[in-house]
Each structure stands twice: as C-alpha cells, then as structure tokens.
Amino acid sequence: MNRVHIKTYGCQMNERDSEAVAAMLRARGYSIVEDEGEADVVLLNTCSVREQAEQKAIGKAGHLGRRKKRNPNFLVGVMGCMAQNKGADLLDRLPDLDLLVGTQKFHTVPDHLDNLIASLQGQGPRPSTLVDLEAEAGSQNTIRDHVPGERQVSAFVSIMQGCNMKCSYCIVPKTRGPERGRPIDDIVAEVEELAAAGTREVTLLGQIVNQYGVREFPFVDGKSPFVQLLERINAVEGIERIRFTSPHPSGFKQDLIDCYGRLEKLCEYIHFPLQSGSDRILKAMRRPYSVEKFSRILEAMRERCPDLWVSTDVIVGYPGETQEDFQLTCDAFERIGFDMAYVFKYSVRPDTAAEPLGDPVPQEIKEERNQILLDKLQAHSLRRNQSLVGQTLEVLVEGPARRGENRFTGRTRGFRKVVFTGSERLVGQLVPVRIKEATVTTLEGELVLSGVDLDKVPASV
Ligand code: SAH
Ligand code: SF4
Ligand code: F3S
C-alpha cells in the first residue's frame, strides 16, 4: 500500500509542489512510482488557469474512480489549484475521491495518506473523503524539500506563494491566495543544499517573482528583496546559472535591470509576459503598463545584455479584442522579436473580474489568431536559432536525450535546447558545444573536445 504516483498539470510551481510532496512522502516511507498502473495511490496535482486544464484532470480522476470500483483499496486524491477553486463541490462530480487537498496544505498529504491507509487496513472507520482546503499561515515555507540522493542538475526553487495582482482574467489569486515570501536565509540554505547535492542551475519560482518580499522584507541600498536574493544566490558556490519565472512588467525597476551583466550567473534569458500588444486591452485586463513601457524595460535589459533571449505569454480572444487590437499584438511580436511564446486562447474563469463579460470572441477567430502568432514565432525562432550555427556555446549538460545512443541534451544560457553526442560523465558540467544545425526548437551540436577520450574527461572541463 505504499506506492504513490503523482501526475502534475499546470505550471512550474505545480511541478515544484509535486516534487516537494514526493520528497515528504519518501521521507515517510512511501515509494514514488513512474508507472501509474503499479501505484496503490494516485495523486493528481491540478491546474485551473483555463477550463481545459480542469476538464483534463476531471476526466482523469473519473477514469481512476472506475479503477477503484475494481480495487477498493486503490486511493485517489486531487491536490492543488482545482481542489482549491472548486472545493468540496468537486465531490458532486467525483464522489469516489479519497482526498482533496488545497494549495496551502500540500505538507499534510503524508498524514492524510497514513490515516486513509490505516483505516483501509481495518485500524479505524473508513472515512469519507478527507477535505483539507484551509488557508494556513506560513504554508509558503513548506515547499522546501527535495528528494535526497536524487541529483537535479537544474532545480526549481519556490521563493513565494500567491499573487496580489488583480488581472481581470486570472484565477490564480483565488487558487493560490495572497503573496507570501519565504525568508531569504531559508531560500539560500535550500540553494546551498541543492548545490552540495550537484545542482548547477536554479530557477526561482513565483507568480510574480519581482514582487518577492516587498511587503515583508526591507529594501537595502535601494535594492528590492528580490535583487538581494539574486545577489545572495549568485554567491553560492557550485551554482553556475540562475533563472527566474515569472516577473511582471510593473515593479520591474532599475535595480533588477542592473542585475543583467552585473551578476555573472544570471542567464541571458527572461520570460516576460506581455499578454496583449494593445494598450486598450491591457487596460481592460488590468495590466498596469503600456506596450511602450514593456518595450522600454526590455530595451534597457538588452542594452546591458545584447544576447538576451526573451519568451512571453499572450492571450488571444480576450472579450472585446478587435481585429485592430490583434493587429497591434502582431506588430508588437514583429517589433520585439520573441524567441519563444506561450499563446493562450482566452478562457472564462469563475469569480474573476472578466467573468461577467462572457466569451464573445468566436472560437474560430481565437484559433486563427493563435495560429497567426505561432507562425510569426516559428519564423523568428528559426531565424534566431540559425544565427547560432557555427558558434561555440556554453552548454549545461542535463542528461541523456530521449533518443539515440550516447546522445545527451543540455541548454545554453539563453535556454536553447542542444542535442549532441557525449558521455554520462559530462552530466552536470558546463561544456563548450559547437552548433552545427538549428530547427525551431532544437540545436544540433558537437562537443569541442578534439582528440579527447570522453570517458577520461576529468570531473571539471
Ligand atoms: N503569474 C504569471 C502567469 C501565471 S498564469 C504572470 O502574471 O505572468 C500563466 C499564463 O496563463 C498567463 O500569463 C496568461 O497568459 C495565461 N492565462 C491566465 N488566465 C487565463 C485565462 N483565463 N485564459 C487564457 N489564458 C490565461
Ligand atoms: Fe494571474 Fe496576473 Fe497574478 Fe499573473 S500577475 S498570476 S496573470 S493575477
Ligand atoms: Fe495553474 Fe495553479 Fe499554476 S491555476 S498555472 S497550476 S498556479
């Protein structure tokens, strides 16, 4: 009864929450299995950001419920944003669930599973669904553990929880609650432990990372708590690269812009969500910046860091988005030149400010706008990737590629994926790779180690 499979939907914060739950369960004697078919317990860590994300998880939970009918000892739990958003109403749709755990209660999962299993084994009454959705002070400090002994070359670190912005379309403030930052020392200690275990790259996570700690911790020498945190992590021995996601254009001040080119471990890459290229729509979305201001921040970063790679999020088909508004988004794409973008079709979310506006833009128009942006993006990404052919870049080797003998993958500082022939010994190292070919998504490279036997490469190249 101790094999648990966790399936994760949604964003990197959810992935990180699932990892932390896995670490806590292992510490309690559970084993985490990759194969859902082998599991005694399946936990779904869910997302509510678009309706489709919820539908997927509900479909999956329904399917798992049928497996419970064949095996009454099989346990199914739903955790995370959808549990928080729908609450106990979810049990009308999914009456067979054993466990429903909200976004501030991930750390209670081991206790709940222990109790459920004890009652299945006849040591207590079989409980009805365990529901744990309350807010909990300090819950941001519970997403800390990583599985011991499992080396992550690149690791996520959640530095905060929640969001205080009120973007009109977004359900996250409801599912994740208000902004709460973890203490700097605690985050730095986590990064030091990761570095000691072999991690070389950290990605700092928060719904709005540049707001980290602004209400809890003081500014020092005009530097925000987030910039102080970046400086501290930049000094951690063993960590070679720092990334973060997602920042918000409001509150993206000079102290953060100045980090580019100053903190040598901060990578030349930023995920910078634009959402729309039309000021009118940005205003309706309650995103308090103009396209002009967004572009100025990026230009200032590019001045310090000419090699900057930029990705973004955009929503198409927000209520009232006209052809002219969409054209402005296309123009912004052309002008700014995003190297990667996540384009989302607007989805009405319950209890958001935009909910009463309905969903007036027809699905076919959303599809069409989505496709137009993806085509622009592909053309730009291909051009930019091809500009790397012939260059030798620093690649952090992450592990074996999905296909091919002795094939490995890694990333450049600009977050481009590189595939090349190498050796297991290089995993976790920074190696020079010459780029030979480029597609929209991947670079094909060759290690620059002429005449060296890869199996004899020393621990540091
Ligand atoms: N905190 C991050 C985003 C979190 S949600 C930020 O502000 O950048 C990830 C992305 O999902 C958002 O950037 C937005 O582009 C998209 N999104 C959020 N709500 C949506 C909705 N109702 N419909 C479609 N896309 C949405
Ligand atoms: Fe949602 Fe806006 Fe907060 Fe991002 S900043 S999580 S889009 S409310
Ligand atoms: Fe989804 Fe929750 Fe992340 S709604 S996008 S999993 S914060």
Short mmCIF file of C-alpha atoms and ligand atoms in Angstrom, two decimals:
data_model
loop_
_atom_site.label_atom_id
_atom_site.label_comp_id
_atom_site.label_asym_id
_atom_site.label_seq_id
_atom_site.Cartn_x
_atom_site.Cartn_y
_atom_site.Cartn_z
CA MET A 1 0.00 0.00 0.00
CA ASN A 2 2.87 2.41 -0.26
CA ARG A 3 3.43 3.03 -3.96
CA VAL A 4 2.35 6.53 -4.97
CA HIS A 5 2.13 8.02 -8.44
CA ILE A 6 1.80 11.81 -8.78
CA LYS A 7 0.52 13.32 -12.02
CA THR A 8 1.04 17.03 -12.44
CA TYR A 9 -0.91 19.52 -14.56
CA GLY A 10 -0.23 23.25 -14.85
CA CYS A 11 2.77 25.47 -14.26
CA GLN A 12 6.29 25.01 -12.87
CA MET A 13 5.06 25.96 -9.40
CA ASN A 14 2.83 22.92 -9.53
CA GLU A 15 5.74 20.75 -10.68
CA ARG A 16 7.73 22.02 -7.74
CA ASP A 17 4.83 21.37 -5.33
CA SER A 18 4.60 17.80 -6.63
CA GLU A 19 8.34 17.31 -6.09
CA ALA A 20 8.03 18.57 -2.53
CA VAL A 21 5.09 16.21 -1.86
CA ALA A 22 7.13 13.35 -3.34
CA ALA A 23 10.07 14.21 -1.05
CA MET A 24 7.80 14.33 2.03
CA LEU A 25 6.18 11.02 1.11
CA ARG A 26 9.55 9.32 0.59
CA ALA A 27 10.70 10.56 3.98
CA ARG A 28 7.60 8.84 5.40
CA GLY A 29 8.47 5.51 3.77
CA TYR A 30 6.33 5.71 0.64
CA SER A 31 7.84 4.96 -2.74
CA ILE A 32 7.15 7.16 -5.73
CA VAL A 33 6.47 5.20 -8.92
CA GLU A 34 6.61 6.42 -12.51
CA ASP A 35 4.09 3.90 -13.75
CA GLU A 36 0.54 4.78 -12.80
CA GLY A 37 -0.52 1.15 -13.32
CA GLU A 38 1.75 -0.02 -10.49
CA ALA A 39 0.51 2.54 -7.97
CA ASP A 40 -1.65 1.95 -4.88
CA VAL A 41 -2.30 5.68 -4.66
CA VAL A 42 -2.62 8.22 -7.48
CA LEU A 43 -2.48 11.93 -6.67
CA LEU A 44 -3.44 14.48 -9.31
CA ASN A 45 -1.89 17.91 -8.82
CA THR A 46 -4.24 20.13 -10.77
CA CYS A 47 -4.48 23.48 -12.55
CA SER A 48 -7.45 25.83 -13.02
CA VAL A 49 -5.95 28.53 -15.19
CA ARG A 50 -8.06 27.56 -18.22
CA GLU A 51 -11.20 25.46 -18.35
CA GLN A 52 -9.50 22.85 -20.50
CA ALA A 53 -6.90 22.20 -17.78
CA GLU A 54 -9.68 21.44 -15.31
CA GLN A 55 -11.54 19.22 -17.78
CA LYS A 56 -8.43 17.12 -18.34
CA ALA A 57 -7.93 16.48 -14.62
CA ILE A 58 -11.63 15.79 -14.02
CA GLY A 59 -11.63 13.27 -16.89
CA LYS A 60 -8.56 11.58 -15.45
CA ALA A 61 -9.98 11.46 -11.91
CA GLY A 62 -13.22 9.96 -13.25
CA HIS A 63 -11.24 7.28 -15.04
CA LEU A 64 -9.26 6.47 -11.89
CA GLY A 65 -12.55 6.29 -9.97
CA ARG A 66 -13.55 3.36 -12.19
CA ARG A 67 -10.33 1.60 -11.20
CA LYS A 68 -11.40 2.00 -7.55
CA LYS A 69 -14.53 0.04 -8.33
CA ARG A 70 -12.37 -2.95 -9.28
CA ASN A 71 -9.95 -2.45 -6.39
CA PRO A 72 -11.48 -0.79 -3.31
CA ASN A 73 -8.03 -0.41 -1.73
CA PHE A 74 -6.85 1.87 -4.53
CA LEU A 75 -6.74 5.52 -3.40
CA VAL A 76 -7.22 8.66 -5.50
CA GLY A 77 -6.51 12.22 -4.40
CA VAL A 78 -6.83 15.63 -6.04
CA MET A 79 -4.47 18.38 -4.90
CA GLY A 80 -3.65 21.93 -5.91
CA CYS A 81 -5.41 24.71 -7.75
CA MET A 82 -8.55 22.91 -8.93
CA ALA A 83 -9.12 21.44 -5.47
CA GLN A 84 -8.84 24.99 -4.11
CA ASN A 85 -11.02 26.52 -6.80
CA LYS A 86 -13.87 24.01 -6.83
CA GLY A 87 -13.64 22.89 -3.21
CA ALA A 88 -15.97 20.22 -1.91
CA ASP A 89 -18.33 20.85 -4.90
CA LEU A 90 -15.89 18.73 -6.86
CA LEU A 91 -17.22 15.73 -4.95
CA ASP A 92 -20.56 16.08 -6.78
CA ARG A 93 -18.68 15.26 -9.97
CA LEU A 94 -16.14 12.91 -8.38
CA PRO A 95 -17.81 11.22 -5.41
CA ASP A 96 -15.17 8.49 -5.22
CA LEU A 97 -12.26 10.76 -4.32
CA ASP A 98 -10.41 9.84 -1.12
CA LEU A 99 -8.52 13.06 -0.68
CA LEU A 100 -8.94 16.73 -1.63
CA VAL A 101 -6.00 18.96 -0.66
CA GLY A 102 -5.69 22.69 -1.34
CA THR A 103 -2.67 24.78 -2.35
CA GLN A 104 -1.71 25.69 1.23
CA LYS A 105 -1.91 22.13 2.51
CA PHE A 106 0.48 20.06 0.39
CA HIS A 107 2.51 19.23 3.51
CA THR A 108 -0.48 17.44 5.08
CA VAL A 109 -0.58 14.78 2.36
CA PRO A 110 1.63 12.21 4.19
CA ASP A 111 -0.53 12.36 7.35
CA HIS A 112 -3.73 12.06 5.34
CA LEU A 113 -2.43 9.07 3.40
CA ASP A 114 -1.24 7.38 6.60
CA ASN A 115 -4.73 7.81 8.04
CA LEU A 116 -6.52 6.62 4.92
CA ILE A 117 -4.33 3.54 4.68
CA ALA A 118 -4.71 2.75 8.40
CA SER A 119 -8.48 2.82 8.04
CA LEU A 120 -8.39 0.64 4.91
CA GLN A 121 -6.34 -1.85 6.90
CA GLY A 122 -9.12 -2.02 9.44
CA GLN A 123 -7.50 0.07 12.12
CA GLY A 124 -10.25 2.64 12.07
CA PRO A 125 -13.51 3.57 10.37
CA ARG A 126 -13.30 4.13 6.61
CA PRO A 127 -13.52 7.90 6.37
CA SER A 128 -15.49 9.79 3.77
CA THR A 129 -13.38 12.00 1.52
CA LEU A 130 -10.72 13.85 3.51
CA VAL A 131 -11.04 17.52 2.59
CA ASP A 132 -8.27 19.95 3.59
CA LEU A 133 -8.55 23.32 1.88
CA GLU A 134 -8.00 25.93 4.59
CA ALA A 135 -5.54 28.80 4.33
CA GLU A 136 -2.50 28.25 6.55
CA ALA A 137 -0.11 30.93 7.76
CA GLY A 138 3.47 30.08 6.78
CA SER A 139 2.48 27.48 4.16
CA GLN A 140 4.94 29.08 1.69
CA ASN A 141 7.74 27.71 3.89
CA THR A 142 6.61 24.11 3.47
CA ILE A 143 7.61 23.81 -0.21
CA ARG A 144 11.26 23.26 0.55
CA ASP A 145 12.25 19.60 0.44
CA HIS A 146 13.95 17.88 -2.48
CA VAL A 147 14.34 14.15 -2.76
CA PRO A 148 17.66 13.31 -1.07
CA GLY A 149 20.17 11.43 -3.18
CA GLU A 150 18.39 12.34 -6.40
CA ARG A 151 20.59 14.74 -8.31
CA GLN A 152 18.84 17.51 -10.21
CA VAL A 153 21.28 19.32 -12.48
CA SER A 154 18.67 22.03 -12.85
CA ALA A 155 16.24 22.55 -9.97
CA PHE A 156 13.17 24.65 -9.24
CA VAL A 157 13.03 26.66 -6.02
CA SER A 158 9.71 28.23 -4.97
CA ILE A 159 10.54 31.53 -3.31
CA MET A 160 6.99 32.69 -2.66
CA GLN A 161 3.35 31.76 -3.00
CA GLY A 162 0.31 33.66 -4.17
CA CYS A 163 -0.37 36.83 -6.12
CA ASN A 164 -1.81 40.23 -5.17
CA MET A 165 -2.39 41.46 -8.72
CA LYS A 166 -5.90 41.51 -10.00
CA CYS A 167 -5.55 40.70 -13.69
CA SER A 168 -9.16 40.57 -14.82
CA TYR A 169 -8.97 37.16 -16.49
CA CYS A 170 -6.93 35.26 -13.91
CA ILE A 171 -7.96 32.73 -11.31
CA VAL A 172 -4.52 32.35 -9.69
CA PRO A 173 -5.07 34.89 -6.86
CA LYS A 174 -8.12 32.82 -5.90
CA THR A 175 -6.37 29.45 -6.07
CA ARG A 176 -3.05 30.49 -4.55
CA GLY A 177 -4.08 33.25 -2.14
CA PRO A 178 -2.19 36.48 -1.37
CA GLU A 179 1.57 36.93 -1.87
CA ARG A 180 3.71 35.37 0.84
CA GLY A 181 7.51 35.27 0.56
CA ARG A 182 9.89 32.85 2.22
CA PRO A 183 12.77 34.29 4.29
CA ILE A 184 15.90 34.95 2.20
CA ASP A 185 18.12 32.86 4.51
CA ASP A 186 15.84 29.86 4.16
CA ILE A 187 15.86 30.07 0.36
CA VAL A 188 19.65 30.50 0.26
CA ALA A 189 20.07 27.48 2.57
CA GLU A 190 17.90 25.40 0.21
CA VAL A 191 20.02 26.50 -2.77
CA GLU A 192 23.23 25.64 -0.88
CA GLU A 193 21.92 22.16 -0.13
CA LEU A 194 20.99 21.71 -3.78
CA ALA A 195 24.46 22.86 -4.85
CA ALA A 196 26.08 20.39 -2.44
CA ALA A 197 23.95 17.63 -3.99
CA GLY A 198 25.12 18.52 -7.51
CA THR A 199 22.64 21.12 -8.75
CA ARG A 200 24.23 23.64 -11.11
CA GLU A 201 21.23 25.73 -12.15
CA VAL A 202 18.29 27.06 -10.15
CA THR A 203 15.06 28.56 -11.44
CA LEU A 204 13.39 30.75 -8.83
CA LEU A 205 9.62 30.42 -8.97
CA GLY A 206 6.77 32.71 -8.04
CA GLN A 207 3.62 34.02 -9.72
CA ILE A 208 5.23 37.44 -9.70
CA VAL A 209 8.82 36.99 -8.61
CA ASN A 210 9.94 40.60 -8.75
CA GLN A 211 7.36 41.37 -6.04
CA TYR A 212 9.09 38.83 -3.80
CA GLY A 213 9.10 40.02 -0.19
CA VAL A 214 8.23 43.68 -0.93
CA ARG A 215 5.76 43.75 1.93
CA GLU A 216 7.74 41.54 4.31
CA PHE A 217 11.40 42.48 3.94
CA PRO A 218 13.17 45.85 3.73
CA PHE A 219 14.84 47.40 0.71
CA VAL A 220 18.63 47.68 1.25
CA ASP A 221 20.67 50.33 -0.64
CA GLY A 222 17.72 50.82 -2.99
CA LYS A 223 17.64 47.13 -3.80
CA SER A 224 14.43 45.15 -3.61
CA PRO A 225 14.28 41.88 -1.64
CA PHE A 226 14.28 40.01 -4.99
CA VAL A 227 17.53 41.67 -6.10
CA GLN A 228 19.05 40.96 -2.66
CA LEU A 229 18.06 37.32 -3.10
CA LEU A 230 19.62 37.18 -6.59
CA GLU A 231 22.87 38.59 -5.18
CA ARG A 232 22.94 36.03 -2.39
CA ILE A 233 22.32 33.13 -4.77
CA ASN A 234 24.89 34.49 -7.20
CA ALA A 235 27.43 33.98 -4.39
CA VAL A 236 26.53 30.31 -3.75
CA GLU A 237 29.46 28.12 -4.68
CA GLY A 238 28.58 25.36 -7.12
CA ILE A 239 25.59 27.17 -8.62
CA GLU A 240 26.55 28.27 -12.14
CA ARG A 241 23.30 29.60 -13.50
CA ILE A 242 20.26 31.46 -12.19
CA ARG A 243 16.88 31.84 -13.89
CA PHE A 244 13.51 33.00 -12.61
CA THR A 245 9.87 32.98 -13.67
CA SER A 246 7.58 34.94 -13.90
CA PRO A 247 8.34 38.60 -13.46
CA HIS A 248 5.72 41.30 -14.06
CA PRO A 249 6.45 44.47 -16.03
CA SER A 250 5.07 46.60 -13.18
CA GLY A 251 7.61 46.90 -10.44
CA PHE A 252 10.40 45.80 -12.82
CA LYS A 253 12.74 48.56 -11.64
CA GLN A 254 16.27 49.72 -12.40
CA ASP A 255 17.80 47.65 -9.57
CA LEU A 256 16.61 44.47 -11.33
CA ILE A 257 17.57 45.70 -14.82
CA ASP A 258 21.07 46.41 -13.46
CA CYS A 259 21.48 42.76 -12.45
CA TYR A 260 21.89 41.86 -16.14
CA GLY A 261 25.55 41.89 -16.95
CA ARG A 262 26.39 42.52 -13.25
CA LEU A 263 25.50 39.13 -11.72
CA GLU A 264 27.52 36.71 -13.81
CA LYS A 265 25.33 33.70 -13.02
CA LEU A 266 22.10 35.37 -14.10
CA CYS A 267 21.39 33.90 -17.53
CA GLU A 268 20.75 35.94 -20.67
CA TYR A 269 17.16 34.82 -20.76
CA ILE A 270 13.91 36.22 -19.50
CA HIS A 271 10.31 35.08 -19.58
CA PHE A 272 8.47 38.39 -19.75
CA PRO A 273 4.67 38.15 -20.11
CA LEU A 274 3.16 40.77 -22.42
CA GLN A 275 -0.44 39.36 -22.56
CA SER A 276 -1.53 41.77 -25.34
CA GLY A 277 0.02 44.26 -27.73
CA SER A 278 -2.95 46.62 -27.42
CA ASP A 279 -2.91 49.21 -24.63
CA ARG A 280 -6.71 49.25 -24.66
CA ILE A 281 -6.84 45.51 -23.98
CA LEU A 282 -4.04 45.69 -21.39
CA LYS A 283 -6.11 48.27 -19.55
CA ALA A 284 -9.21 46.08 -19.73
CA MET A 285 -7.10 43.18 -18.43
CA ARG A 286 -5.95 45.41 -15.54
CA ARG A 287 -2.34 45.01 -16.52
CA PRO A 288 -0.93 48.36 -15.37
CA TYR A 289 1.63 49.06 -18.14
CA SER A 290 1.67 50.10 -21.77
CA VAL A 291 3.31 48.23 -24.65
CA GLU A 292 5.72 51.17 -24.82
CA LYS A 293 6.74 50.73 -21.18
CA PHE A 294 7.13 46.96 -21.66
CA SER A 295 9.40 47.56 -24.66
CA ARG A 296 11.46 50.16 -22.80
CA ILE A 297 12.20 47.70 -19.97
CA LEU A 298 13.29 45.08 -22.49
CA GLU A 299 15.46 47.58 -24.34
CA ALA A 300 17.16 48.56 -21.10
CA MET A 301 17.90 44.89 -20.40
CA ARG A 302 19.14 44.36 -23.95
CA GLU A 303 21.44 47.34 -23.63
CA ARG A 304 23.19 45.61 -20.74
CA CYS A 305 22.89 42.21 -22.26
CA PRO A 306 22.77 42.25 -26.09
CA ASP A 307 22.44 38.45 -26.25
CA LEU A 308 19.22 38.38 -24.23
CA TRP A 309 16.69 35.69 -25.21
CA VAL A 310 13.09 36.53 -24.49
CA SER A 311 9.91 34.48 -24.13
CA THR A 312 6.42 35.69 -23.33
CA ASP A 313 2.77 34.82 -22.61
CA VAL A 314 -0.05 36.20 -24.74
CA ILE A 315 -3.80 35.73 -24.55
CA VAL A 316 -5.82 35.91 -27.77
CA GLY A 317 -9.58 36.48 -27.88
CA TYR A 318 -9.96 38.45 -24.65
CA PRO A 319 -13.54 39.87 -24.57
CA GLY A 320 -13.69 42.90 -26.85
CA GLU A 321 -10.39 42.15 -28.65
CA THR A 322 -10.98 43.56 -32.14
CA GLN A 323 -9.05 42.88 -35.32
CA GLU A 324 -7.20 46.19 -34.72
CA ASP A 325 -6.23 45.12 -31.20
CA PHE A 326 -4.97 41.81 -32.51
CA GLN A 327 -3.04 43.60 -35.26
CA LEU A 328 -1.28 45.60 -32.52
CA THR A 329 -0.25 42.32 -30.86
CA CYS A 330 1.12 41.12 -34.22
CA ASP A 331 3.03 44.39 -34.62
CA ALA A 332 4.48 44.02 -31.10
CA PHE A 333 5.59 40.48 -32.00
CA GLU A 334 7.36 41.80 -35.09
CA ARG A 335 8.96 44.69 -33.26
CA ILE A 336 10.03 42.92 -30.07
CA GLY A 337 11.01 39.60 -31.68
CA PHE A 338 10.15 36.98 -29.04
CA ASP A 339 12.28 33.86 -29.21
CA MET A 340 9.57 31.77 -27.60
CA ALA A 341 5.95 32.45 -26.63
CA TYR A 342 3.06 30.68 -24.99
CA VAL A 343 -0.08 31.76 -26.77
CA PHE A 344 -3.34 31.06 -24.91
CA LYS A 345 -6.91 31.23 -26.13
CA TYR A 346 -8.98 33.18 -23.62
CA SER A 347 -10.99 31.02 -21.24
CA VAL A 348 -13.63 32.48 -18.89
CA ARG A 349 -12.78 31.78 -15.25
CA PRO A 350 -15.29 31.84 -12.40
CA ASP A 351 -15.20 34.74 -9.92
CA THR A 352 -12.79 36.81 -12.00
CA ALA A 353 -13.46 40.45 -12.91
CA ALA A 354 -13.82 39.47 -16.58
CA GLU A 355 -16.35 36.71 -15.96
CA PRO A 356 -19.41 38.95 -16.48
CA LEU A 357 -18.07 39.89 -19.95
CA GLY A 358 -18.67 36.34 -21.15
CA ASP A 359 -16.73 34.93 -24.07
CA PRO A 360 -17.82 36.97 -27.09
CA VAL A 361 -14.86 36.28 -29.44
CA PRO A 362 -15.78 33.19 -31.50
CA GLN A 363 -13.63 30.09 -31.12
CA GLU A 364 -12.64 30.11 -34.85
CA ILE A 365 -11.28 33.64 -34.50
CA LYS A 366 -9.28 32.66 -31.43
CA GLU A 367 -7.88 29.66 -33.33
CA GLU A 368 -6.97 31.85 -36.27
CA ARG A 369 -5.24 34.49 -34.11
CA ASN A 370 -3.43 31.78 -32.19
CA GLN A 371 -2.12 30.29 -35.44
CA ILE A 372 -1.02 33.65 -36.84
CA LEU A 373 1.08 34.34 -33.73
CA LEU A 374 2.54 30.83 -33.71
CA ASP A 375 3.59 31.23 -37.36
CA LYS A 376 5.31 34.54 -36.60
CA LEU A 377 7.02 33.00 -33.63
CA GLN A 378 8.26 29.99 -35.56
CA ALA A 379 9.74 32.15 -38.28
CA HIS A 380 11.54 34.33 -35.73
CA SER A 381 12.75 31.40 -33.54
CA LEU A 382 14.14 29.60 -36.56
CA ARG A 383 16.00 32.70 -37.74
CA ARG A 384 17.44 33.38 -34.30
CA ASN A 385 18.44 29.73 -33.75
CA GLN A 386 20.06 29.59 -37.17
CA SER A 387 22.13 32.65 -36.27
CA LEU A 388 23.89 30.39 -33.74
CA VAL A 389 25.15 27.90 -36.32
CA GLY A 390 28.95 27.91 -36.31
CA GLN A 391 29.18 29.45 -32.81
CA THR A 392 30.59 27.62 -29.79
CA LEU A 393 28.30 27.98 -26.77
CA GLU A 394 28.46 27.02 -23.12
CA VAL A 395 26.00 24.15 -22.53
CA LEU A 396 24.93 22.76 -19.16
CA VAL A 397 24.56 19.02 -19.74
CA GLU A 398 21.29 17.84 -18.21
CA GLY A 399 21.09 14.15 -19.14
CA PRO A 400 20.54 11.57 -21.88
CA ALA A 401 18.47 12.65 -24.88
CA ARG A 402 15.18 10.86 -25.44
CA ARG A 403 16.55 9.04 -28.50
CA GLY A 404 19.92 7.85 -29.73
CA GLU A 405 22.91 6.07 -28.21
CA ASN A 406 25.33 8.37 -26.37
CA ARG A 407 23.09 11.32 -27.20
CA PHE A 408 22.77 13.97 -24.50
CA THR A 409 20.85 17.20 -24.06
CA GLY A 410 21.59 20.42 -22.33
CA ARG A 411 20.74 24.09 -22.53
CA THR A 412 22.58 27.24 -23.48
CA ARG A 413 22.45 30.22 -21.15
CA GLY A 414 19.75 31.58 -23.47
CA PHE A 415 17.65 28.44 -22.69
CA ARG A 416 18.05 26.90 -26.16
CA LYS A 417 17.95 23.12 -26.12
CA VAL A 418 21.06 21.47 -27.58
CA VAL A 419 21.46 17.80 -28.52
CA PHE A 420 24.92 16.31 -29.06
CA THR A 421 26.94 13.11 -28.76
CA GLY A 422 28.62 12.87 -25.36
CA SER A 423 29.16 10.78 -22.28
CA GLU A 424 27.38 10.23 -18.97
CA ARG A 425 30.38 11.76 -17.20
CA LEU A 426 29.50 15.16 -18.63
CA VAL A 427 26.10 15.35 -16.95
CA GLY A 428 26.05 18.36 -14.65
CA GLN A 429 29.00 20.03 -16.34
CA LEU A 430 29.34 23.13 -18.45
CA VAL A 431 30.86 22.15 -21.76
CA PRO A 432 31.64 24.01 -24.98
CA VAL A 433 29.47 22.83 -27.89
CA ARG A 434 29.77 23.98 -31.49
CA ILE A 435 26.34 24.43 -33.11
CA LYS A 436 26.01 22.62 -36.43
CA GLU A 437 22.31 22.79 -37.26
CA ALA A 438 19.20 24.52 -35.96
CA THR A 439 15.47 23.89 -36.07
CA VAL A 440 12.73 25.98 -34.47
CA THR A 441 13.07 24.18 -31.15
CA THR A 442 16.44 22.42 -31.04
CA LEU A 443 20.10 22.98 -31.84
CA GLU A 444 22.27 20.11 -33.01
CA GLY A 445 25.84 20.43 -31.77
CA GLU A 446 29.22 18.84 -31.42
CA LEU A 447 31.38 18.82 -28.29
CA VAL A 448 34.51 20.91 -28.64
CA LEU A 449 36.98 18.41 -27.16
CA SER A 450 39.03 17.32 -30.14
CA GLY A 451 41.26 14.32 -29.53
CA VAL A 452 39.92 13.70 -26.01
CA ASP A 453 38.55 10.33 -24.93
CA LEU A 454 35.18 11.28 -23.42
CA ASP A 455 35.32 8.56 -20.80
CA LYS A 456 38.54 10.00 -19.47
CA VAL A 457 37.30 13.56 -19.24
CA PRO A 458 38.07 14.87 -15.74
CA ALA A 459 35.30 15.97 -13.40
CA SER A 460 35.66 19.58 -14.48
CA VAL A 461 36.06 20.52 -18.11
N1 SAH B 1 1.89 35.00 -12.92
C1 SAH B 1 2.17 34.84 -14.26
C2 SAH B 1 1.21 33.99 -15.03
C3 SAH B 1 0.52 32.85 -14.43
S1 SAH B 1 -0.70 32.09 -15.40
C4 SAH B 1 2.18 36.20 -14.91
O1 SAH B 1 1.49 37.10 -14.49
O2 SAH B 1 2.87 36.33 -15.87
C5 SAH B 1 0.17 31.74 -16.91
C6 SAH B 1 -0.43 32.38 -18.11
O3 SAH B 1 -1.71 31.84 -18.38
C7 SAH B 1 -0.68 33.87 -18.02
O4 SAH B 1 0.47 34.60 -18.25
C8 SAH B 1 -1.72 34.10 -19.08
O5 SAH B 1 -1.12 34.36 -20.34
C9 SAH B 1 -2.44 32.75 -19.15
N2 SAH B 1 -3.80 32.85 -18.61
C10 SAH B 1 -4.17 33.17 -17.35
N3 SAH B 1 -5.50 33.18 -17.24
C11 SAH B 1 -6.01 32.86 -18.46
C12 SAH B 1 -7.32 32.73 -18.98
N4 SAH B 1 -8.39 32.96 -18.23
N5 SAH B 1 -7.46 32.39 -20.28
C13 SAH B 1 -6.36 32.18 -21.07
N6 SAH B 1 -5.10 32.29 -20.62
C14 SAH B 1 -4.92 32.64 -19.33
FE1 SF4 B 2 -2.58 35.96 -12.65
FE2 SF4 B 2 -1.91 38.46 -13.07
FE3 SF4 B 2 -1.19 37.28 -10.81
FE4 SF4 B 2 -0.03 36.56 -13.07
S1 SF4 B 2 0.12 38.59 -12.12
S2 SF4 B 2 -0.83 35.20 -11.51
S3 SF4 B 2 -1.69 36.75 -14.56
S4 SF4 B 2 -3.29 37.74 -11.46
FE1 F3S B 3 -2.47 26.55 -12.96
FE2 F3S B 3 -2.37 26.99 -10.41
FE3 F3S B 3 -0.20 27.22 -11.86
S1 F3S B 3 -4.01 27.58 -11.75
S2 F3S B 3 -0.99 27.87 -13.84
S3 F3S B 3 -1.32 25.39 -11.52
S4 F3S B 3 -0.75 28.45 -10.11
#
